[in-house]
Tab-separated table of N, CA and C and ligand atoms in Angstrom:
chain	number	residue	atom	x	y	z
M	1	MET	N	3.930	-24.720	6.071
M	1	MET	CA	4.774	-24.486	7.238
M	1	MET	C	5.384	-23.089	7.175
M	2	LYS	N	6.073	-22.872	6.053
M	2	LYS	CA	6.780	-21.606	5.885
M	2	LYS	C	5.796	-20.436	5.935
M	3	ASN	N	4.665	-20.636	5.262
M	3	ASN	CA	3.663	-19.577	5.193
M	3	ASN	C	3.057	-19.250	6.551
M	4	SER	N	2.770	-20.290	7.349
M	4	SER	CA	2.132	-20.021	8.636
M	4	SER	C	3.121	-19.337	9.584
M	5	ARG	N	4.420	-19.606	9.383
M	5	ARG	CA	5.419	-18.911	10.195
M	5	ARG	C	5.435	-17.423	9.830
M	6	ILE	N	5.341	-17.157	8.525
M	6	ILE	CA	5.295	-15.765	8.067
M	6	ILE	C	4.081	-15.060	8.672
M	7	VAL	N	2.965	-15.746	8.668
M	7	VAL	CA	1.735	-15.162	9.220
M	7	VAL	C	1.909	-14.842	10.701
M	8	ARG	N	2.558	-15.754	11.437
M	8	ARG	CA	2.770	-15.500	12.869
M	8	ARG	C	3.685	-14.298	13.088
M	9	VAL	N	4.723	-14.213	12.282
M	9	VAL	CA	5.652	-13.075	12.398
M	9	VAL	C	4.908	-11.781	12.086
M	10	LEU	N	4.085	-11.796	11.028
M	10	LEU	CA	3.319	-10.597	10.655
M	10	LEU	C	2.336	-10.220	11.753
M	11	ALA	N	1.725	-11.209	12.379
M	11	ALA	CA	0.767	-10.941	13.457
M	11	ALA	C	1.479	-10.256	14.623
M	12	LEU	N	2.660	-10.724	14.933
M	12	LEU	CA	3.457	-10.125	16.004
M	12	LEU	C	3.839	-8.691	15.645
M	13	MET	N	4.210	-8.505	14.372
M	13	MET	CA	4.573	-7.163	13.905
M	13	MET	C	3.401	-6.204	14.049
M	14	THR	N	2.203	-6.680	13.729
M	14	THR	CA	1.011	-5.826	13.846
M	14	THR	C	0.816	-5.377	15.272
M	15	LEU	N	1.023	-6.302	16.188
M	15	LEU	CA	0.896	-6.006	17.613
M	15	LEU	C	1.884	-4.907	17.999
M	16	MET	N	3.107	-5.054	17.522
M	16	MET	CA	4.140	-4.075	17.848
M	16	MET	C	3.819	-2.726	17.207
M	17	VAL	N	3.278	-2.766	15.996
M	17	VAL	CA	2.894	-1.526	15.314
M	17	VAL	C	1.808	-0.824	16.112
M	18	ALA	N	0.835	-1.589	16.577
M	18	ALA	CA	-0.273	-1.014	17.348
M	18	ALA	C	0.259	-0.323	18.599
M	19	VAL	N	1.257	-0.898	19.189
M	19	VAL	CA	1.835	-0.348	20.420
M	19	VAL	C	2.634	0.922	20.123
M	20	SER	N	3.368	0.916	19.010
M	20	SER	CA	4.312	2.006	18.777
M	20	SER	C	3.964	2.872	17.564
M	21	ALA	N	2.693	2.821	17.143
M	21	ALA	CA	2.297	3.523	15.918
M	21	ALA	C	2.668	5.008	15.947
M	22	GLN	N	2.546	5.622	17.089
M	22	GLN	CA	2.767	7.067	17.180
M	22	GLN	C	4.231	7.445	16.910
M	23	ALA	N	5.126	6.657	17.428
M	23	ALA	CA	6.524	7.084	17.484
M	23	ALA	C	7.429	6.411	16.464
M	24	GLN	N	6.860	5.619	15.555
M	24	GLN	CA	7.741	4.767	14.775
M	24	GLN	C	8.428	5.456	13.593
M	25	PHE	N	7.963	6.633	13.174
M	25	PHE	CA	8.548	7.246	11.991
M	25	PHE	C	9.402	8.458	12.353
M	26	ALA	N	10.689	8.319	12.045
M	26	ALA	CA	11.618	9.396	12.369
M	26	ALA	C	11.383	10.598	11.454
M	27	LYS	N	11.044	10.309	10.175
M	27	LYS	CA	10.871	11.376	9.188
M	27	LYS	C	9.622	11.118	8.355
M	28	PRO	N	9.012	12.168	7.794
M	28	PRO	CA	7.846	11.971	6.935
M	28	PRO	C	8.120	10.997	5.780
M	29	GLU	N	9.331	11.069	5.202
M	29	GLU	CA	9.661	10.178	4.072
M	29	GLU	C	9.583	8.710	4.491
M	30	ALA	N	9.959	8.447	5.732
M	30	ALA	CA	9.913	7.072	6.230
M	30	ALA	C	8.462	6.596	6.322
M	31	ALA	N	7.587	7.471	6.761
M	31	ALA	CA	6.161	7.118	6.862
M	31	ALA	C	5.579	6.866	5.468
M	32	ILE	N	5.962	7.717	4.518
M	32	ILE	CA	5.454	7.570	3.143
M	32	ILE	C	5.906	6.236	2.548
M	33	LYS	N	7.164	5.900	2.734
M	33	LYS	CA	7.686	4.623	2.230
M	33	LYS	C	6.982	3.436	2.891
M	34	TYR	N	6.764	3.558	4.180
M	34	TYR	CA	6.123	2.480	4.944
M	34	TYR	C	4.703	2.228	4.431
M	35	ARG	N	3.948	3.302	4.249
M	35	ARG	CA	2.556	3.083	3.816
M	35	ARG	C	2.513	2.588	2.376
M	36	GLN	N	3.458	3.051	1.537
M	36	GLN	CA	3.484	2.559	0.157
M	36	GLN	C	3.844	1.072	0.124
M	37	ALA	N	4.799	0.685	0.961
M	37	ALA	CA	5.196	-0.728	1.015
M	37	ALA	C	4.033	-1.597	1.476
M	38	SER	N	3.312	-1.150	2.497
M	38	SER	CA	2.220	-1.985	2.991
M	38	SER	C	1.053	-2.018	2.008
M	39	LEU	N	0.809	-0.908	1.312
M	39	LEU	CA	-0.248	-0.918	0.284
M	39	LEU	C	0.142	-1.826	-0.889
M	40	THR	N	1.439	-1.875	-1.203
M	40	THR	CA	1.909	-2.790	-2.252
M	40	THR	C	1.659	-4.240	-1.845
M	41	LEU	N	1.970	-4.565	-0.593
M	41	LEU	CA	1.717	-5.930	-0.110
M	41	LEU	C	0.231	-6.250	-0.123
M	42	MET	N	-0.580	-5.284	0.251
M	42	MET	CA	-2.034	-5.490	0.190
M	42	MET	C	-2.444	-5.841	-1.235
M	43	GLY	N	-1.931	-5.063	-2.189
M	43	GLY	CA	-2.279	-5.285	-3.594
M	43	GLY	C	-1.813	-6.642	-4.091
M	44	THR	N	-0.625	-7.049	-3.670
M	44	THR	CA	-0.084	-8.344	-4.097
M	44	THR	C	-0.965	-9.487	-3.604
M	45	HIS	N	-1.272	-9.479	-2.319
M	45	HIS	CA	-2.016	-10.615	-1.753
M	45	HIS	C	-3.494	-10.567	-2.107
M	46	PHE	N	-4.047	-9.354	-2.189
M	46	PHE	CA	-5.433	-9.260	-2.635
M	46	PHE	C	-5.534	-9.628	-4.112
M	47	GLY	N	-4.518	-9.241	-4.875
M	47	GLY	CA	-4.491	-9.576	-6.304
M	47	GLY	C	-4.565	-11.077	-6.544
M	48	ARG	N	-3.868	-11.853	-5.700
M	48	ARG	CA	-3.915	-13.319	-5.843
M	48	ARG	C	-5.317	-13.860	-5.576
M	49	LEU	N	-5.978	-13.262	-4.594
M	49	LEU	CA	-7.363	-13.671	-4.309
M	49	LEU	C	-8.280	-13.270	-5.462
M	50	ALA	N	-8.056	-12.076	-5.994
M	50	ALA	CA	-8.900	-11.575	-7.083
M	50	ALA	C	-8.741	-12.448	-8.332
M	51	GLU	N	-7.513	-12.875	-8.592
M	51	GLU	CA	-7.287	-13.748	-9.759
M	51	GLU	C	-8.050	-15.056	-9.625
M	52	MET	N	-8.083	-15.584	-8.417
M	52	MET	CA	-8.845	-16.826	-8.184
M	52	MET	C	-10.347	-16.574	-8.311
M	53	ALA	N	-10.777	-15.453	-7.738
M	53	ALA	CA	-12.210	-15.131	-7.783
M	53	ALA	C	-12.677	-14.932	-9.220
M	54	GLN	N	-11.780	-14.411	-10.056
M	54	GLN	CA	-12.129	-14.151	-11.459
M	54	GLN	C	-11.856	-15.338	-12.369
M	55	GLY	N	-11.366	-16.436	-11.802
M	55	GLY	CA	-11.094	-17.630	-12.600
M	55	GLY	C	-9.854	-17.526	-13.474
M	56	LYS	N	-8.998	-16.529	-13.185
M	56	LYS	CA	-7.763	-16.378	-13.972
M	56	LYS	C	-6.715	-17.395	-13.546
M	57	VAL	N	-6.765	-17.796	-12.294
M	57	VAL	CA	-5.956	-18.922	-11.819
M	57	VAL	C	-6.907	-19.881	-11.094
M	58	PRO	N	-6.568	-21.177	-11.082
M	58	PRO	CA	-7.467	-22.151	-10.465
M	58	PRO	C	-7.704	-21.846	-8.979
M	59	PHE	N	-8.910	-22.057	-8.521
M	59	PHE	CA	-9.235	-21.855	-7.110
M	59	PHE	C	-8.559	-22.936	-6.267
M	60	ASP	N	-7.880	-22.491	-5.231
M	60	ASP	CA	-7.256	-23.401	-4.274
M	60	ASP	C	-7.522	-22.824	-2.890
M	61	ALA	N	-8.329	-23.524	-2.101
M	61	ALA	CA	-8.787	-23.000	-0.811
M	61	ALA	C	-7.622	-22.676	0.119
M	62	LYS	N	-6.603	-23.529	0.104
M	62	LYS	CA	-5.443	-23.321	0.990
M	62	LYS	C	-4.674	-22.056	0.585
M	63	VAL	N	-4.462	-21.894	-0.711
M	63	VAL	CA	-3.764	-20.701	-1.216
M	63	VAL	C	-4.581	-19.445	-0.878
M	64	ALA	N	-5.897	-19.554	-1.015
M	64	ALA	CA	-6.777	-18.419	-0.685
M	64	ALA	C	-6.638	-18.058	0.793
M	65	GLN	N	-6.640	-19.058	1.643
M	65	GLN	CA	-6.526	-18.805	3.089
M	65	GLN	C	-5.183	-18.184	3.445
M	66	ASP	N	-4.124	-18.698	2.828
M	66	ASP	CA	-2.786	-18.154	3.114
M	66	ASP	C	-2.682	-16.687	2.695
M	67	ASN	N	-3.213	-16.376	1.519
M	67	ASN	CA	-3.147	-14.988	1.048
M	67	ASN	C	-4.045	-14.077	1.872
M	68	GLU	N	-5.199	-14.574	2.253
M	68	GLU	CA	-6.107	-13.773	3.081
M	68	GLU	C	-5.474	-13.494	4.442
M	69	ALA	N	-4.767	-14.485	4.990
M	69	ALA	CA	-4.144	-14.308	6.313
M	69	ALA	C	-3.114	-13.182	6.273
M	70	VAL	N	-2.333	-13.129	5.201
M	70	VAL	CA	-1.347	-12.050	5.071
M	70	VAL	C	-2.075	-10.722	4.852
M	71	PHE	N	-3.091	-10.745	3.971
M	71	PHE	CA	-3.843	-9.514	3.678
M	71	PHE	C	-4.469	-8.941	4.950
M	72	ALA	N	-5.016	-9.820	5.792
M	72	ALA	CA	-5.685	-9.365	7.017
M	72	ALA	C	-4.715	-8.591	7.904
M	73	VAL	N	-3.458	-9.005	7.905
M	73	VAL	CA	-2.449	-8.322	8.725
M	73	VAL	C	-1.973	-7.039	8.041
M	74	VAL	N	-1.539	-7.156	6.791
M	74	VAL	CA	-0.939	-5.972	6.145
M	74	VAL	C	-1.954	-4.852	5.894
M	75	SER	N	-3.243	-5.219	5.794
M	75	SER	CA	-4.257	-4.185	5.556
M	75	SER	C	-4.457	-3.285	6.776
M	76	LYS	N	-3.915	-3.673	7.906
M	76	LYS	CA	-4.001	-2.832	9.104
M	76	LYS	C	-2.866	-1.811	9.166
M	77	LEU	N	-1.852	-1.995	8.340
M	77	LEU	CA	-0.614	-1.246	8.543
M	77	LEU	C	-0.535	0.177	7.974
M	78	PRO	N	-1.075	0.456	6.789
M	78	PRO	CA	-0.782	1.771	6.187
M	78	PRO	C	-1.280	2.956	7.000
M	79	TRP	N	-2.374	2.789	7.721
M	79	TRP	CA	-3.154	3.926	8.229
M	79	TRP	C	-2.435	4.752	9.280
M	80	ALA	N	-1.587	4.123	10.087
M	80	ALA	CA	-0.825	4.873	11.093
M	80	ALA	C	0.259	5.735	10.446
M	81	ALA	N	0.498	5.528	9.155
M	81	ALA	CA	1.574	6.246	8.463
M	81	ALA	C	1.064	7.454	7.667
M	82	PHE	N	-0.200	7.851	7.910
M	82	PHE	CA	-0.755	9.045	7.263
M	82	PHE	C	-0.839	10.192	8.259
M	83	GLY	N	0.178	10.336	9.084
M	83	GLY	CA	0.179	11.376	10.114
M	83	GLY	C	0.383	12.766	9.547
M	84	GLU	N	0.280	13.742	10.435
M	84	GLU	CA	0.520	15.146	10.070
M	84	GLU	C	1.913	15.291	9.449
M	85	GLY	N	2.009	16.105	8.419
M	85	GLY	CA	3.314	16.380	7.810
M	85	GLY	C	3.767	15.355	6.786
M	86	THR	N	2.914	14.340	6.550
M	86	THR	CA	3.288	13.316	5.566
M	86	THR	C	2.530	13.508	4.248
M	87	ASP	N	2.038	14.737	4.039
M	87	ASP	CA	1.255	15.046	2.833
M	87	ASP	C	2.124	15.541	1.682
M	88	LYS	N	3.374	15.856	1.990
M	88	LYS	CA	4.284	16.372	0.957
M	88	LYS	C	5.382	15.370	0.646
M	89	GLY	N	5.818	15.355	-0.626
M	89	GLY	CA	6.886	14.444	-1.002
M	89	GLY	C	6.459	13.526	-2.124
M	90	GLU	N	7.105	12.371	-2.221
M	90	GLU	CA	6.815	11.429	-3.300
M	90	GLU	C	5.591	10.603	-2.934
M	91	THR	N	4.438	11.225	-3.090
M	91	THR	CA	3.210	10.559	-2.675
M	91	THR	C	2.042	10.959	-3.570
M	92	LYS	N	1.130	10.008	-3.754
M	92	LYS	CA	-0.114	10.293	-4.476
M	92	LYS	C	-1.250	10.617	-3.514
M	93	ALA	N	-0.915	10.684	-2.242
M	93	ALA	CA	-1.932	10.971	-1.232
M	93	ALA	C	-2.514	12.365	-1.461
M	94	LYS	N	-3.839	12.461	-1.525
M	94	LYS	CA	-4.489	13.751	-1.761
M	94	LYS	C	-4.687	14.506	-0.446
M	95	ALA	N	-4.770	15.822	-0.577
M	95	ALA	CA	-4.923	16.687	0.608
M	95	ALA	C	-6.178	16.338	1.413
M	96	GLU	N	-7.178	15.768	0.732
M	96	GLU	CA	-8.443	15.427	1.401
M	96	GLU	C	-8.258	14.414	2.540
M	97	ILE	N	-7.166	13.651	2.483
M	97	ILE	CA	-6.894	12.698	3.570
M	97	ILE	C	-6.842	13.437	4.901
M	98	TRP	N	-6.266	14.638	4.870
M	98	TRP	CA	-6.104	15.415	6.090
M	98	TRP	C	-7.243	16.421	6.278
M	99	SER	N	-7.737	16.985	5.168
M	99	SER	CA	-8.793	18.002	5.311
M	99	SER	C	-10.161	17.358	5.565
M	100	GLU	N	-10.307	16.100	5.152
M	100	GLU	CA	-11.559	15.375	5.405
M	100	GLU	C	-11.234	14.042	6.053
M	101	ASN	N	-10.513	14.142	7.154
M	101	ASN	CA	-9.956	12.949	7.786
M	101	ASN	C	-11.020	11.963	8.271
M	102	ALA	N	-12.181	12.471	8.674
M	102	ALA	CA	-13.242	11.568	9.141
M	102	ALA	C	-13.705	10.654	8.003
M	103	LYS	N	-13.766	11.220	6.796
M	103	LYS	CA	-14.157	10.421	5.622
M	103	LYS	C	-13.104	9.365	5.303
M	104	PHE	N	-11.845	9.755	5.455
M	104	PHE	CA	-10.733	8.825	5.213
M	104	PHE	C	-10.802	7.662	6.213
M	105	LYS	N	-11.095	7.993	7.474
M	105	LYS	CA	-11.229	6.964	8.510
M	105	LYS	C	-12.404	6.039	8.202
M	106	GLU	N	-13.477	6.645	7.713
M	106	GLU	CA	-14.668	5.874	7.345
M	106	GLU	C	-14.319	4.852	6.248
M	107	ALA	N	-13.525	5.301	5.278
M	107	ALA	CA	-13.106	4.413	4.189
M	107	ALA	C	-12.260	3.255	4.727
M	108	GLN	N	-11.413	3.540	5.702
M	108	GLN	CA	-10.616	2.481	6.334
M	108	GLN	C	-11.520	1.494	7.063
M	109	ASP	N	-12.505	2.031	7.784
M	109	ASP	CA	-13.420	1.172	8.546
M	109	ASP	C	-14.194	0.234	7.625
M	110	LYS	N	-14.561	0.743	6.444
M	110	LYS	CA	-15.274	-0.098	5.477
M	110	LYS	C	-14.384	-1.251	5.029
M	111	LEU	N	-13.123	-0.926	4.739
M	111	LEU	CA	-12.168	-1.970	4.360
M	111	LEU	C	-12.050	-3.012	5.471
M	112	MET	N	-11.902	-2.541	6.704
M	112	MET	CA	-11.737	-3.465	7.825
M	112	MET	C	-12.956	-4.371	7.971
M	113	ALA	N	-14.147	-3.800	7.814
M	113	ALA	CA	-15.377	-4.583	7.951
M	113	ALA	C	-15.469	-5.647	6.861
M	114	GLU	N	-15.133	-5.272	5.638
M	114	GLU	CA	-15.210	-6.246	4.536
M	114	GLU	C	-14.091	-7.284	4.635
M	115	THR	N	-12.973	-6.885	5.222
M	115	THR	CA	-11.858	-7.827	5.388
M	115	THR	C	-12.224	-8.922	6.393
M	116	VAL	N	-12.993	-8.574	7.408
M	116	VAL	CA	-13.481	-9.574	8.359
M	116	VAL	C	-14.363	-10.601	7.624
M	117	LYS	N	-15.198	-10.101	6.707
M	117	LYS	CA	-16.071	-11.002	5.932
M	117	LYS	C	-15.248	-11.866	4.972
M	118	LEU	N	-14.181	-11.282	4.432
M	118	LEU	CA	-13.295	-12.037	3.538
M	118	LEU	C	-12.663	-13.207	4.289
M	119	SER	N	-12.293	-12.945	5.522
M	119	SER	CA	-11.695	-13.983	6.358
M	119	SER	C	-12.673	-15.149	6.547
M	120	ALA	N	-13.930	-14.810	6.805
M	120	ALA	CA	-14.963	-15.856	6.949
M	120	ALA	C	-15.170	-16.584	5.629
M	121	ALA	N	-15.128	-15.835	4.534
M	121	ALA	CA	-15.404	-16.417	3.209
M	121	ALA	C	-14.349	-17.449	2.807
M	122	VAL	N	-13.078	-17.174	3.070
M	122	VAL	CA	-12.054	-18.145	2.655
M	122	VAL	C	-12.111	-19.417	3.503
M	123	LYS	N	-12.700	-19.307	4.675
M	123	LYS	CA	-12.793	-20.483	5.549
M	123	LYS	C	-13.858	-21.474	5.092
M	124	THR	N	-14.830	-21.024	4.291
M	124	THR	CA	-15.860	-21.959	3.819
M	124	THR	C	-15.315	-22.860	2.711
M	125	GLY	N	-14.239	-22.425	2.061
M	125	GLY	CA	-13.654	-23.228	0.988
M	125	GLY	C	-14.452	-23.208	-0.301
M	126	LYS	N	-15.412	-22.270	-0.403
M	126	LYS	CA	-16.242	-22.181	-1.619
M	126	LYS	C	-15.848	-20.964	-2.445
M	127	VAL	N	-15.593	-21.192	-3.719
M	127	VAL	CA	-15.169	-20.098	-4.586
M	127	VAL	C	-16.270	-19.034	-4.721
M	128	GLU	N	-17.528	-19.446	-4.604
M	128	GLU	CA	-18.647	-18.489	-4.685
M	128	GLU	C	-18.552	-17.467	-3.548
M	129	ASP	N	-18.210	-17.958	-2.360
M	129	ASP	CA	-18.075	-17.055	-1.203
M	129	ASP	C	-16.899	-16.105	-1.405
M	130	LEU	N	-15.815	-16.637	-1.974
M	130	LEU	CA	-14.638	-15.802	-2.248
M	130	LEU	C	-14.999	-14.673	-3.218
M	131	LYS	N	-15.749	-15.030	-4.254
M	131	LYS	CA	-16.139	-14.031	-5.265
M	131	LYS	C	-16.879	-12.856	-4.640
M	132	VAL	N	-17.858	-13.167	-3.799
M	132	VAL	CA	-18.666	-12.118	-3.165
M	132	VAL	C	-17.786	-11.223	-2.290
M	133	ALA	N	-16.959	-11.864	-1.457
M	133	ALA	CA	-16.148	-11.103	-0.502
M	133	ALA	C	-15.057	-10.292	-1.212
M	134	VAL	N	-14.453	-10.874	-2.239
M	134	VAL	CA	-13.419	-10.157	-3.002
M	134	VAL	C	-14.037	-8.932	-3.678
M	135	GLY	N	-15.230	-9.099	-4.215
M	135	GLY	CA	-15.917	-7.969	-4.845
M	135	GLY	C	-16.152	-6.838	-3.857
M	136	ALA	N	-16.553	-7.201	-2.651
M	136	ALA	CA	-16.845	-6.180	-1.634
M	136	ALA	C	-15.570	-5.493	-1.153
M	137	VAL	N	-14.520	-6.267	-0.908
M	137	VAL	CA	-13.253	-5.661	-0.470
M	137	VAL	C	-12.696	-4.779	-1.587
M	138	GLY	N	-12.694	-5.283	-2.807
M	138	GLY	CA	-12.203	-4.510	-3.952
M	138	GLY	C	-12.956	-3.201	-4.099
M	139	GLY	N	-14.238	-3.223	-3.790
M	139	GLY	CA	-15.047	-2.002	-3.836
M	139	GLY	C	-14.548	-0.965	-2.843
M	140	THR	N	-14.111	-1.422	-1.680
M	140	THR	CA	-13.605	-0.475	-0.676
M	140	THR	C	-12.231	0.066	-1.090
M	141	CYS	N	-11.418	-0.759	-1.768
M	141	CYS	CA	-10.124	-0.265	-2.300
M	141	CYS	C	-10.397	0.865	-3.288
M	142	LYS	N	-11.315	0.569	-4.211
M	142	LYS	CA	-11.608	1.524	-5.285
M	142	LYS	C	-12.198	2.819	-4.725
M	143	ASN	N	-13.130	2.678	-3.807
M	143	ASN	CA	-13.772	3.839	-3.185
M	143	ASN	C	-12.735	4.772	-2.560
M	144	CYS	N	-11.797	4.194	-1.827
M	144	CYS	CA	-10.774	4.993	-1.166
M	144	CYS	C	-9.822	5.621	-2.197
M	145	HIS	N	-9.418	4.835	-3.196
M	145	HIS	CA	-8.517	5.372	-4.223
M	145	HIS	C	-9.181	6.514	-4.999
M	146	ASP	N	-10.448	6.347	-5.345
M	146	ASP	CA	-11.175	7.382	-6.090
M	146	ASP	C	-11.200	8.699	-5.323
M	147	GLN	N	-11.367	8.605	-4.031
M	147	GLN	CA	-11.497	9.822	-3.211
M	147	GLN	C	-10.162	10.410	-2.791
M	148	PHE	N	-9.196	9.544	-2.513
M	148	PHE	CA	-8.005	10.001	-1.769
M	148	PHE	C	-6.668	9.765	-2.451
M	149	ARG	N	-6.646	9.113	-3.619
M	149	ARG	CA	-5.375	8.894	-4.322
M	149	ARG	C	-5.358	9.658	-5.626
M	150	ALA	N	-4.326	10.459	-5.815
M	150	ALA	CA	-4.193	11.201	-7.052
M	150	ALA	C	-3.882	10.235	-8.199
M	151	LYS	N	-4.246	10.640	-9.398
M	151	LYS	CA	-4.028	9.787	-10.566
M	151	LYS	C	-2.536	9.578	-10.849
L	201	ASC	C1	-6.273	-4.658	-6.282
L	201	ASC	C2	-5.440	-3.526	-6.206
L	201	ASC	C3	-6.209	-2.458	-5.982
L	201	ASC	C4	-7.618	-2.873	-5.854
L	201	ASC	C5	-8.562	-2.150	-6.758
L	201	ASC	C6	-9.958	-2.664	-6.608
L	201	ASC	O1	-5.929	-5.794	-6.454
L	201	ASC	O2	-4.122	-3.492	-6.332
L	201	ASC	O3	-5.819	-1.231	-5.856
L	201	ASC	O4	-7.603	-4.272	-6.117
L	201	ASC	O5	-8.155	-2.284	-8.076
L	201	ASC	O6	-10.820	-1.909	-7.362
């Protein structure tokens, strides 16, 4: 109950973000904090799926679905916060995000495509499907971090 309410609230927030993505950050620091917070949430919820896929915690289809539902929403959030002027400050974001922006967008698109497959995978209730999809999504995380996140 509680979880599905959270998911609905997050879904509404995504809608509002989509509408106001351009104007929502008063200062570059606010954008940096926002994208770091959403990437942290992505890591938390994807991490729970990864632990199940790796057999570190028991597979539970309902828990997988709940975490995937949150991940599907929060994984849409960081990208609007990489605007012009947000390259300086307390950030590991590399200059290539802006100098090779098409590649950065491509990396986001790969994540989005694999996240759609992850959503389908958790609905089958089979841990084998989760393993495949988690591996593919994790690959897109790593690919983007390797190219665009400083050590
Ligand atoms: C995670 C997490 C990442 C990715 C990455 C996948 O759970 O926090 O940054 O997966 O490690 O390679």
